Short mmCIF file of N, CA and C in Angstrom, two decimals:
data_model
loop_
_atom_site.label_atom_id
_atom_site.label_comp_id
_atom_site.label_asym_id
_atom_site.label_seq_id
_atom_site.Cartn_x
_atom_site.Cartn_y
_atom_site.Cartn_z
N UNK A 8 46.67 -38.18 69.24
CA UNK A 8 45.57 -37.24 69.19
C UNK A 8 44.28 -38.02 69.16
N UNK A 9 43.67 -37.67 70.07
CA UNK A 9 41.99 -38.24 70.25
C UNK A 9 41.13 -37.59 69.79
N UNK A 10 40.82 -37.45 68.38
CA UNK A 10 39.64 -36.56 67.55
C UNK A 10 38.16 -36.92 67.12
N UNK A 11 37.26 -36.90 67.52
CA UNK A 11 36.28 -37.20 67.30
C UNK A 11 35.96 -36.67 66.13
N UNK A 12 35.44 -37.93 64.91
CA UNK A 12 35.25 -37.06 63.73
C UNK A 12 33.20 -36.91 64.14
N UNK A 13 32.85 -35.93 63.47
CA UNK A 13 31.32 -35.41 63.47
C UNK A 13 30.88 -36.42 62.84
N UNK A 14 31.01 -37.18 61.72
CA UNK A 14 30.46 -37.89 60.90
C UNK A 14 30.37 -39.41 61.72
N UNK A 15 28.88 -40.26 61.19
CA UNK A 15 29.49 -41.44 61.74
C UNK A 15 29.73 -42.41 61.12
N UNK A 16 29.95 -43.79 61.74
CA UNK A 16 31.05 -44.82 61.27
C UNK A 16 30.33 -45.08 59.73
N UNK A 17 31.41 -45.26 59.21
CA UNK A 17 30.75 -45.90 57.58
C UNK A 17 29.91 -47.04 58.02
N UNK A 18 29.02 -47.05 57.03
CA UNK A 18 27.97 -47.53 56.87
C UNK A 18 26.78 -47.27 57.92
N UNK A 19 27.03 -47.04 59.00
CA UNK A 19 25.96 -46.10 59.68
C UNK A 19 24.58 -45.18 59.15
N UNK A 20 23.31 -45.41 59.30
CA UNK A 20 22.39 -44.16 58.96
C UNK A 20 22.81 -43.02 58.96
N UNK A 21 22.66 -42.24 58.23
CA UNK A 21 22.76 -40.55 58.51
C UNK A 21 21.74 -40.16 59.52
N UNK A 22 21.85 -39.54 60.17
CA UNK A 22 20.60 -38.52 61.10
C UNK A 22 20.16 -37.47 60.03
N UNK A 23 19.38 -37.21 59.79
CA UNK A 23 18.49 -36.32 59.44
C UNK A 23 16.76 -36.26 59.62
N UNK A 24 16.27 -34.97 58.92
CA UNK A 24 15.00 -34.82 59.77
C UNK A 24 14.47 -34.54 58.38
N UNK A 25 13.44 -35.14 57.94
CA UNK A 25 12.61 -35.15 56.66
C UNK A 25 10.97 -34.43 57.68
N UNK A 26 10.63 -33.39 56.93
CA UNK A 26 9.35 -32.92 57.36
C UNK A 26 8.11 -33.79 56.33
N UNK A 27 7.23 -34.42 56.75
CA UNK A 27 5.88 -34.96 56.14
C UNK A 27 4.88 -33.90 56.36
N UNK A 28 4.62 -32.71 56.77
CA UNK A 28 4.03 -31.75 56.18
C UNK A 28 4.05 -30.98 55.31
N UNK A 29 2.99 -30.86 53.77
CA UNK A 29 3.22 -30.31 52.78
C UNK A 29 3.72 -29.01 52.26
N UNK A 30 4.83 -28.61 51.57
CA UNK A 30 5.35 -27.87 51.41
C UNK A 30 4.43 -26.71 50.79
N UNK A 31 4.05 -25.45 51.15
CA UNK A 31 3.11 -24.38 50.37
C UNK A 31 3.78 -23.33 50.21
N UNK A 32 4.67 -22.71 49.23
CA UNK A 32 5.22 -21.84 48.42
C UNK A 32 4.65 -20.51 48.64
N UNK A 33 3.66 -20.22 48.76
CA UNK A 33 2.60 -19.04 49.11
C UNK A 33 2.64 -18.23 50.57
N UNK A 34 3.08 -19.56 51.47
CA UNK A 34 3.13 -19.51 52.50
C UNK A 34 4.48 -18.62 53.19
N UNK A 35 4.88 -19.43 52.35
CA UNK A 35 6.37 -18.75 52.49
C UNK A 35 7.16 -17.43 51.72
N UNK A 36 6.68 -16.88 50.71
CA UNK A 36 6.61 -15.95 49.86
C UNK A 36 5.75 -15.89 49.45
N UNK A 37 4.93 -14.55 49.26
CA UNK A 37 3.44 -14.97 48.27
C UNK A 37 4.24 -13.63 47.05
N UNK A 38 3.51 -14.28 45.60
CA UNK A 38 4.44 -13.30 44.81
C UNK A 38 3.19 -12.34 44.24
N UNK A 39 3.52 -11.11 43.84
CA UNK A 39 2.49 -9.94 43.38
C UNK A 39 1.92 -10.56 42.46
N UNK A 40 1.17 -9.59 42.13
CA UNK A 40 0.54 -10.32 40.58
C UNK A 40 0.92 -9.96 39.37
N UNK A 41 1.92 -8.84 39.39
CA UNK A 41 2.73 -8.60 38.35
C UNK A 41 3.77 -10.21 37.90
N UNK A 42 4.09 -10.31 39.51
CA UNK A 42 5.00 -11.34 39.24
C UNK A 42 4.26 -12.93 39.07
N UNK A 43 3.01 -12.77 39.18
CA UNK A 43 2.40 -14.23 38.41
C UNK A 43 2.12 -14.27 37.28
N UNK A 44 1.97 -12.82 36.68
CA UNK A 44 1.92 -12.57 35.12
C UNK A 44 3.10 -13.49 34.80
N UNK A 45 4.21 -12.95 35.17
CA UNK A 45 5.24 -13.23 34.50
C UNK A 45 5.52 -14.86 34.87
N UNK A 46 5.36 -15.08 35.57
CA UNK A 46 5.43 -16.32 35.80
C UNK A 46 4.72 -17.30 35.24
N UNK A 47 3.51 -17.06 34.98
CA UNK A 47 2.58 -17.99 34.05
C UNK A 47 2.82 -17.32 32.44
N UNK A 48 3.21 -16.50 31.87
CA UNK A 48 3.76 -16.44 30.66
C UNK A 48 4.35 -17.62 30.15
N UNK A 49 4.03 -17.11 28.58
CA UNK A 49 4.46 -18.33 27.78
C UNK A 49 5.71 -17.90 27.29
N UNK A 50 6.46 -18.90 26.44
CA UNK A 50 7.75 -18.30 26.57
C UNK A 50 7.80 -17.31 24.88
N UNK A 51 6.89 -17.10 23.88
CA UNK A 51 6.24 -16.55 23.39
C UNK A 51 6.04 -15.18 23.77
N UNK A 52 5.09 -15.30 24.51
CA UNK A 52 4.83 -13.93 25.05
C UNK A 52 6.27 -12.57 26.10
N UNK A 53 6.75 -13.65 26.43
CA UNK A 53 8.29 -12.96 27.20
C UNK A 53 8.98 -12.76 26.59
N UNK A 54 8.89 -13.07 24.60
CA UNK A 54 9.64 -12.90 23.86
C UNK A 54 9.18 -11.21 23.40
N UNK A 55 8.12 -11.43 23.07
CA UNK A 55 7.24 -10.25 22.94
C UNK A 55 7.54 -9.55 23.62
N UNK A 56 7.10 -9.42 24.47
CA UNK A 56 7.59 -7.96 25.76
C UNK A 56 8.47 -7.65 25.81
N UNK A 57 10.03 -8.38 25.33
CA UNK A 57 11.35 -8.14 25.52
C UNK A 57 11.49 -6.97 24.15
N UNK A 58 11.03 -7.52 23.16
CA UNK A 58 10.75 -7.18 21.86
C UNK A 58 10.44 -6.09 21.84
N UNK A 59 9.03 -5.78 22.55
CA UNK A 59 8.39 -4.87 22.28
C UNK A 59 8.80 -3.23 22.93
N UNK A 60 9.76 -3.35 23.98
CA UNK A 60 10.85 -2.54 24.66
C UNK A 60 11.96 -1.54 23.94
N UNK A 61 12.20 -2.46 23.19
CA UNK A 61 13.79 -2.47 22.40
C UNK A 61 13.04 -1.64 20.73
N UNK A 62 12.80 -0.12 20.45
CA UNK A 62 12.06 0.64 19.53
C UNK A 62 13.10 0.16 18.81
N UNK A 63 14.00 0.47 18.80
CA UNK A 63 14.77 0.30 17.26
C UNK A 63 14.50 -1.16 16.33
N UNK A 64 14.22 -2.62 17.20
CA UNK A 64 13.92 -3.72 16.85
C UNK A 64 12.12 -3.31 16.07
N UNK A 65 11.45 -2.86 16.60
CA UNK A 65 10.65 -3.06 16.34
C UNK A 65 9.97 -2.24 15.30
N UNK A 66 10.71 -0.81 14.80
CA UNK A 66 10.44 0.01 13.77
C UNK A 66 11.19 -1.00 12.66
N UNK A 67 11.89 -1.64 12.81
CA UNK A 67 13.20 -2.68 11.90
C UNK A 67 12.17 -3.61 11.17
N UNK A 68 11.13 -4.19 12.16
CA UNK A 68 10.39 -4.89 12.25
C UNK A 68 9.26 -4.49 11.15
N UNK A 69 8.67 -3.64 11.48
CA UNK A 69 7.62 -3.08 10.68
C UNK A 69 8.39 -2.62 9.31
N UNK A 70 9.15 -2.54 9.49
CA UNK A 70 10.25 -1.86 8.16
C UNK A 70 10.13 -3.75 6.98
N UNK A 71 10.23 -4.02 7.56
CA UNK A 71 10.70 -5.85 7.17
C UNK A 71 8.82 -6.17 6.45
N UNK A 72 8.08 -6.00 7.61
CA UNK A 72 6.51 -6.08 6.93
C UNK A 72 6.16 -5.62 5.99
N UNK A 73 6.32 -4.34 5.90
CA UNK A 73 6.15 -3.26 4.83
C UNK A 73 7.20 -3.97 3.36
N UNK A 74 8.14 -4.20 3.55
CA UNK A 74 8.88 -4.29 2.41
C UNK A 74 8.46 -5.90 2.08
N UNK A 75 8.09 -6.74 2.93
CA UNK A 75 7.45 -8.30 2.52
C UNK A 75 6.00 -8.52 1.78
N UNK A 76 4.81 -7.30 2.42
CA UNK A 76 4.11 -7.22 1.90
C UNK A 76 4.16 -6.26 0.44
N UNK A 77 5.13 -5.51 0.33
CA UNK A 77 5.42 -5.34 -1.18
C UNK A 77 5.85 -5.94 -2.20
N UNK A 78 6.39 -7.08 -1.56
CA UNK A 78 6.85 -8.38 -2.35
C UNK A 78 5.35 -8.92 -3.43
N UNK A 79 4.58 -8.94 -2.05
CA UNK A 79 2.90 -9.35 -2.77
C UNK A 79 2.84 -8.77 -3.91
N UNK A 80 2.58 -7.41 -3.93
CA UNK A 80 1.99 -6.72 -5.00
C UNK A 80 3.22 -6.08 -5.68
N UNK A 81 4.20 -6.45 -6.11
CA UNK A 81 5.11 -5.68 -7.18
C UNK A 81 4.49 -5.59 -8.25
N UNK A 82 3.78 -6.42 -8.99
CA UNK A 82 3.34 -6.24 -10.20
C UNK A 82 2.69 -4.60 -10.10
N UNK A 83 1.97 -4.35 -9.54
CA UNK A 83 1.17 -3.45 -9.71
C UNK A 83 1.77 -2.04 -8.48
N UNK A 84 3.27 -2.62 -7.79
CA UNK A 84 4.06 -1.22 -7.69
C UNK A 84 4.79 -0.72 -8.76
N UNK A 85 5.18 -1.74 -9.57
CA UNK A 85 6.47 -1.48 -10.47
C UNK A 85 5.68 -0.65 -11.51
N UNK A 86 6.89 0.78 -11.96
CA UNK A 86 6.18 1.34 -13.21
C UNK A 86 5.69 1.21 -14.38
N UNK A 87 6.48 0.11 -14.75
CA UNK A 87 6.64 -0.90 -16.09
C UNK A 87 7.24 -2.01 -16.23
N UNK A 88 6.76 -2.77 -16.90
CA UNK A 88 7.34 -4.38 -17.10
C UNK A 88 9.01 -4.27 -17.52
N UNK A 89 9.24 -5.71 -16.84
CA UNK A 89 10.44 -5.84 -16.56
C UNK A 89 11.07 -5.64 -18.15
N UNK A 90 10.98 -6.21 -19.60
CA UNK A 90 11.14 -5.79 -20.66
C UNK A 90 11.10 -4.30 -21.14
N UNK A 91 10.62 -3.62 -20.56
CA UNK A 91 10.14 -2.50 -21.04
C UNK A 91 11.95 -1.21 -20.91
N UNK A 92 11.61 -0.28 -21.74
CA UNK A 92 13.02 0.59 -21.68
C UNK A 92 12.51 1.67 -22.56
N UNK A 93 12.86 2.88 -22.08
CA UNK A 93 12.47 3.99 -22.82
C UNK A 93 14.41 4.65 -23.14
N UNK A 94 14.12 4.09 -24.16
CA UNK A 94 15.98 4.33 -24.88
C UNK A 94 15.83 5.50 -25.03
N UNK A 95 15.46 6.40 -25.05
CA UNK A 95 15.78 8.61 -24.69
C UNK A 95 16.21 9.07 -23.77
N UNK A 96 16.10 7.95 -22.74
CA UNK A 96 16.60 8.22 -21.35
C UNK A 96 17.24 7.25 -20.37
N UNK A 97 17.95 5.81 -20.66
CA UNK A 97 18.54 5.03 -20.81
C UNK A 97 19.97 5.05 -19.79
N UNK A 98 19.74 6.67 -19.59
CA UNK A 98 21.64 6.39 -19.45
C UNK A 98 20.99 7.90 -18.21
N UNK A 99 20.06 8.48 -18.10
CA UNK A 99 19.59 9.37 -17.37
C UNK A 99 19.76 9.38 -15.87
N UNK A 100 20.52 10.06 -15.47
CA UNK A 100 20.40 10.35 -13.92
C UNK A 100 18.63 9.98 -12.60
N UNK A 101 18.85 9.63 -11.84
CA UNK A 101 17.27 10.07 -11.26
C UNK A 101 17.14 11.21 -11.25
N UNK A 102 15.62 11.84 -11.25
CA UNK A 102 15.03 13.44 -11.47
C UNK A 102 14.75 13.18 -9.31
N UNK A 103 14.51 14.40 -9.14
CA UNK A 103 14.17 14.94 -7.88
C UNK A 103 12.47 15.04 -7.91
N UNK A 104 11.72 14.79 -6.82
CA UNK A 104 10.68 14.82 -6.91
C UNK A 104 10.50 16.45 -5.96
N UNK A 105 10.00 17.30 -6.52
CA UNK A 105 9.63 18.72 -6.16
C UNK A 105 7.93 19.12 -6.11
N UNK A 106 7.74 19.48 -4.89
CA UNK A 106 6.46 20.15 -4.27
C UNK A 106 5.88 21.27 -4.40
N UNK A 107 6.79 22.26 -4.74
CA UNK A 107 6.61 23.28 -4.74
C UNK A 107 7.36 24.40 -6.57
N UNK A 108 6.46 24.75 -7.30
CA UNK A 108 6.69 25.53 -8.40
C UNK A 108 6.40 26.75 -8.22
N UNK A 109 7.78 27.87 -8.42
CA UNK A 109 7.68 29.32 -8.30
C UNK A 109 7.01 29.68 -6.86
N UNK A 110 7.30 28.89 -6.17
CA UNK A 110 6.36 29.36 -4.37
C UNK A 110 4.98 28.86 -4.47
N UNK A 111 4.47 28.50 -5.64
CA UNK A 111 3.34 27.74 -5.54
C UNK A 111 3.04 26.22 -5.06
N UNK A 112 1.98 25.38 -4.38
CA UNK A 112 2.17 24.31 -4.26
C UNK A 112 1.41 23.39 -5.66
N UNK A 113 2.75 22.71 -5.95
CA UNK A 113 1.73 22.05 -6.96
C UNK A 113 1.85 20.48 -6.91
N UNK A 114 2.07 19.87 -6.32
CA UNK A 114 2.07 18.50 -5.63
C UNK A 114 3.23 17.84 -6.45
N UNK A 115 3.29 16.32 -6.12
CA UNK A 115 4.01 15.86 -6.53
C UNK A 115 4.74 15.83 -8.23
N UNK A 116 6.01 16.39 -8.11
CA UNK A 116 6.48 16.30 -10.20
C UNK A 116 7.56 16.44 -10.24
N UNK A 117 8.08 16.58 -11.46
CA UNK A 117 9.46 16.41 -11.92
C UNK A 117 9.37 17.19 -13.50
N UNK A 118 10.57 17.92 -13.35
CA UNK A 118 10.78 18.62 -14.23
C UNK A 118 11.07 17.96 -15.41
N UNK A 119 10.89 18.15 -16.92
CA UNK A 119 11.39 17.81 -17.62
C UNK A 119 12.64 18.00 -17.80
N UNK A 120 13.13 17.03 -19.12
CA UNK A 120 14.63 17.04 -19.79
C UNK A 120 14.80 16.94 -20.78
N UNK A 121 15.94 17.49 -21.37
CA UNK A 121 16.40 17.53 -22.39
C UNK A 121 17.92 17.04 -22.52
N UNK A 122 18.30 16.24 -23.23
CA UNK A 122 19.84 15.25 -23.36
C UNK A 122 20.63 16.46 -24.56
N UNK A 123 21.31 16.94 -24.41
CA UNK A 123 21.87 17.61 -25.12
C UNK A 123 23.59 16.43 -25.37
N UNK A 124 24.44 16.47 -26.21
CA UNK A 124 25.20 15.16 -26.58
C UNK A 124 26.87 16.30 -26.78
N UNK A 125 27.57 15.89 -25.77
CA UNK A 125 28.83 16.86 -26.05
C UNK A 125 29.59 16.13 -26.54
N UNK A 126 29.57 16.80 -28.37
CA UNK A 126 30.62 16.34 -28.81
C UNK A 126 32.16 15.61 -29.11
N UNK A 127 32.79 16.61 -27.93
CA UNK A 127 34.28 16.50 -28.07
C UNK A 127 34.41 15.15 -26.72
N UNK A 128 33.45 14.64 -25.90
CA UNK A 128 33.60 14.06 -24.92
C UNK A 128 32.88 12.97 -25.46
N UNK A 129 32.05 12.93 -26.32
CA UNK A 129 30.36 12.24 -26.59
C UNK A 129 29.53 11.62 -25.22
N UNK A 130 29.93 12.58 -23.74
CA UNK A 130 28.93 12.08 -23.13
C UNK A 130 27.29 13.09 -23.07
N UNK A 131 26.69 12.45 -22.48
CA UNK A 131 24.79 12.91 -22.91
C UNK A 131 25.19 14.08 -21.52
N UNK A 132 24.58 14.88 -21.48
CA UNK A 132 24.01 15.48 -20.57
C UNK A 132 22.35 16.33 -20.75
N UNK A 133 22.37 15.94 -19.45
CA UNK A 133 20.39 15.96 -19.24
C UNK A 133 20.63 17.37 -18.29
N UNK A 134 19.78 18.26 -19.03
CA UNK A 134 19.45 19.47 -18.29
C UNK A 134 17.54 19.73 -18.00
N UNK A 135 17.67 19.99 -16.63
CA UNK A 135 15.93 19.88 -16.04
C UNK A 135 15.40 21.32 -16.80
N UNK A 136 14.14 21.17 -17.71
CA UNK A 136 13.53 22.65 -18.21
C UNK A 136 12.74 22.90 -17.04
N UNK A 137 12.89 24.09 -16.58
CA UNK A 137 12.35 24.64 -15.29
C UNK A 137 10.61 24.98 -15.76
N UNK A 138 10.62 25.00 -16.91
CA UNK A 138 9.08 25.49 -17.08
C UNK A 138 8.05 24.13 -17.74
N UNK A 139 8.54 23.19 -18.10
CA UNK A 139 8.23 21.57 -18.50
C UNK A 139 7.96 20.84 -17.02
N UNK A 140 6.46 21.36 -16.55
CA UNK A 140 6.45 20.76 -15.16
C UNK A 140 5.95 19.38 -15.56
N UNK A 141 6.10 18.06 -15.11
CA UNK A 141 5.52 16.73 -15.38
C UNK A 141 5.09 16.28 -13.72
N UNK A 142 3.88 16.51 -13.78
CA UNK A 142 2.88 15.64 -12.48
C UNK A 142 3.37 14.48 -12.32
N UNK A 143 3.28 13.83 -11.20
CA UNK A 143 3.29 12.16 -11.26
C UNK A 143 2.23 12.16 -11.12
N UNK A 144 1.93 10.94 -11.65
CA UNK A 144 0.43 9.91 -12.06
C UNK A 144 -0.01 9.14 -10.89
N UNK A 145 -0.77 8.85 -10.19
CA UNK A 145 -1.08 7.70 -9.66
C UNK A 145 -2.16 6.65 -10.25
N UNK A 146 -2.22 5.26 -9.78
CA UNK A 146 -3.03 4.45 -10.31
C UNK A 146 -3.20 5.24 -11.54
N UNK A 147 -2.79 4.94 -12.21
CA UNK A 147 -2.49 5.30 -13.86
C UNK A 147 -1.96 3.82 -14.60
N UNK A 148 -2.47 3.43 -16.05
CA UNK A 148 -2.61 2.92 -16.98
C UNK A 148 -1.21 2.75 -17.53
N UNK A 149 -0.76 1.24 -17.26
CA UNK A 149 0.76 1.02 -18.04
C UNK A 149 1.05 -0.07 -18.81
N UNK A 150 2.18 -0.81 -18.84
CA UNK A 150 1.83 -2.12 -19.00
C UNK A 150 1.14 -3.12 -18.68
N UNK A 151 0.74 -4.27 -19.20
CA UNK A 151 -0.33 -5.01 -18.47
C UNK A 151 0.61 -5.98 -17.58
N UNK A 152 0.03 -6.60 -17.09
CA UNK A 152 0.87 -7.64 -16.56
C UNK A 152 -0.19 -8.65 -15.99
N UNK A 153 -0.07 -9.89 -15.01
CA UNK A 153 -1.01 -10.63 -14.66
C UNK A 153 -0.24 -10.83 -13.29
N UNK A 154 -1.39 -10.03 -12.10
CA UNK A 154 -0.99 -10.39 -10.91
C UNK A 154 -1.12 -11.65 -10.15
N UNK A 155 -0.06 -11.56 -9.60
CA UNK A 155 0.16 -13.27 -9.43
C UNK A 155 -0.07 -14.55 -10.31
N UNK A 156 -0.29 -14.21 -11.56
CA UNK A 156 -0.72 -14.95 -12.74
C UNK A 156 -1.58 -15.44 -12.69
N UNK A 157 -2.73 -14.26 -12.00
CA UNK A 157 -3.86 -15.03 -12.16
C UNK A 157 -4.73 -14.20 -12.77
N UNK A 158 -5.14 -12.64 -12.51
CA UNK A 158 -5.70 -11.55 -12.45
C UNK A 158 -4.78 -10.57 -13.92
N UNK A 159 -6.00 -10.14 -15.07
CA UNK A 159 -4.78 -9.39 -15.58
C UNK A 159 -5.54 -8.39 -15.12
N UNK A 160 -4.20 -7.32 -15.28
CA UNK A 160 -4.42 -6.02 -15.10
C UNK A 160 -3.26 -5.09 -15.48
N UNK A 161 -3.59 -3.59 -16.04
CA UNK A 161 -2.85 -2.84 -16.22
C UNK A 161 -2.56 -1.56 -15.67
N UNK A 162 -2.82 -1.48 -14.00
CA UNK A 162 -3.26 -0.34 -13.40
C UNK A 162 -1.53 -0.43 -12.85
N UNK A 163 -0.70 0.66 -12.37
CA UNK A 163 -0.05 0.77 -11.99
C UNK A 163 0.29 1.95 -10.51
N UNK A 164 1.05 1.74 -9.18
CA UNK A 164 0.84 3.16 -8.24
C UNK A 164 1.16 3.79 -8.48
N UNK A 165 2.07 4.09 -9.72
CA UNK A 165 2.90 5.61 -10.33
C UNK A 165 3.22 5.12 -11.42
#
C-alpha cells in the first residue's frame, strides 16, 4: 500500500500561516453596553447583583443587621439587669400583648395576674384579671447599667 501520510517528515517545519495584523475584538463582535457593564464589573459587585435577586437572601440579610446591631445596644433593650428577678412571678408563663380592651383601642398591655397555689398538686397557676389593664412603658426608668462601660444610664425600651 502506497499512502501518503498529510503530515510531513519528522523534523520538517510545519506550514502554517501566522497573521501580523493586529487582532481587534470589537471588530469582530462589538458587545452592548449592558454587556460591558458586566464585563468591567468587579467581582464584588457581581456578587451583589447575584445577591440582590435572590429576596429570601436578602430579607435573611437585613434580619442578621437588625439582630447585630442589637447586639450594640442590649444594655438599654434589656428590661432589667441580668441579676435582677421578680420571685412573684418566677415560674410565670409569658402574658400576650393585647391592643384592644372591651372593643376599645387602648394600645399596647397586658393584663394582670394573680398566682393562685393548688394545693393537692402544689403547682402555681396564674389567671389574667380581665379588668387589671397594665400599659407597657416605653423608654421608662429601670435598672442602671453602664453602656458599653462607659456611659451610665438607666433608661430602658420597655
Amino acid at each position: 500500500m502506497n499512502t501518503q501520510s498529510p503530515l510531513p517528515a519528522p523534523g520538517a517545519p510545519l506550514q502554517h500561516y501566522v497573521s501580523i495584523a493586529p487582532f481587534d475584538l470589537q471588530s469582530v463582535e462589538a458587545m452592548t453596553p449592558e454587556q460591558s457593564k458586566v464585563f468591567q464589573a468587579s467581582q464584588l459587585r457581581l456578587m451583589w447583583w447575584k445577591f440582590r435577586r435572590h429576596r429570601l437572601a436578602l430579607v435573611s440579610g437585613i434580619f442578621l443587621a437588625v439582630l447585630y446591631f442589637a447586639i450594640l445596644i442590649c444594655e438599654f433593650l434589656a428590661p432589667y439587669n441580668l441579676h435582677t428577678r421578680n420571685m412573684d412571678y418566677i415560674y410565670a408563663p409569658p402574658q400576650r400583648v393585647h391592643l384592644f380592651h372591651n372593643g376599645q383601642f387602648v394600645g399596647p398591655f397586658v393584663y394582670g395576674r394573680q398566682m393562685t397555689l393548688d394545693m393537692d398538686t402544689l403547682k402555681r397557676n396564674y389567671i389574667d384579671q380581665q379588668d387589671d389593664v397594665q400599659r407597657i412603658r416605653f423608654f421608662c426608668k429601670g435598672d442602671s447599667y453602664r453602656f458599653w462601660g462607659l456611659i451610665e444610664g438607666d433608661r430602658h425600651f420597655v
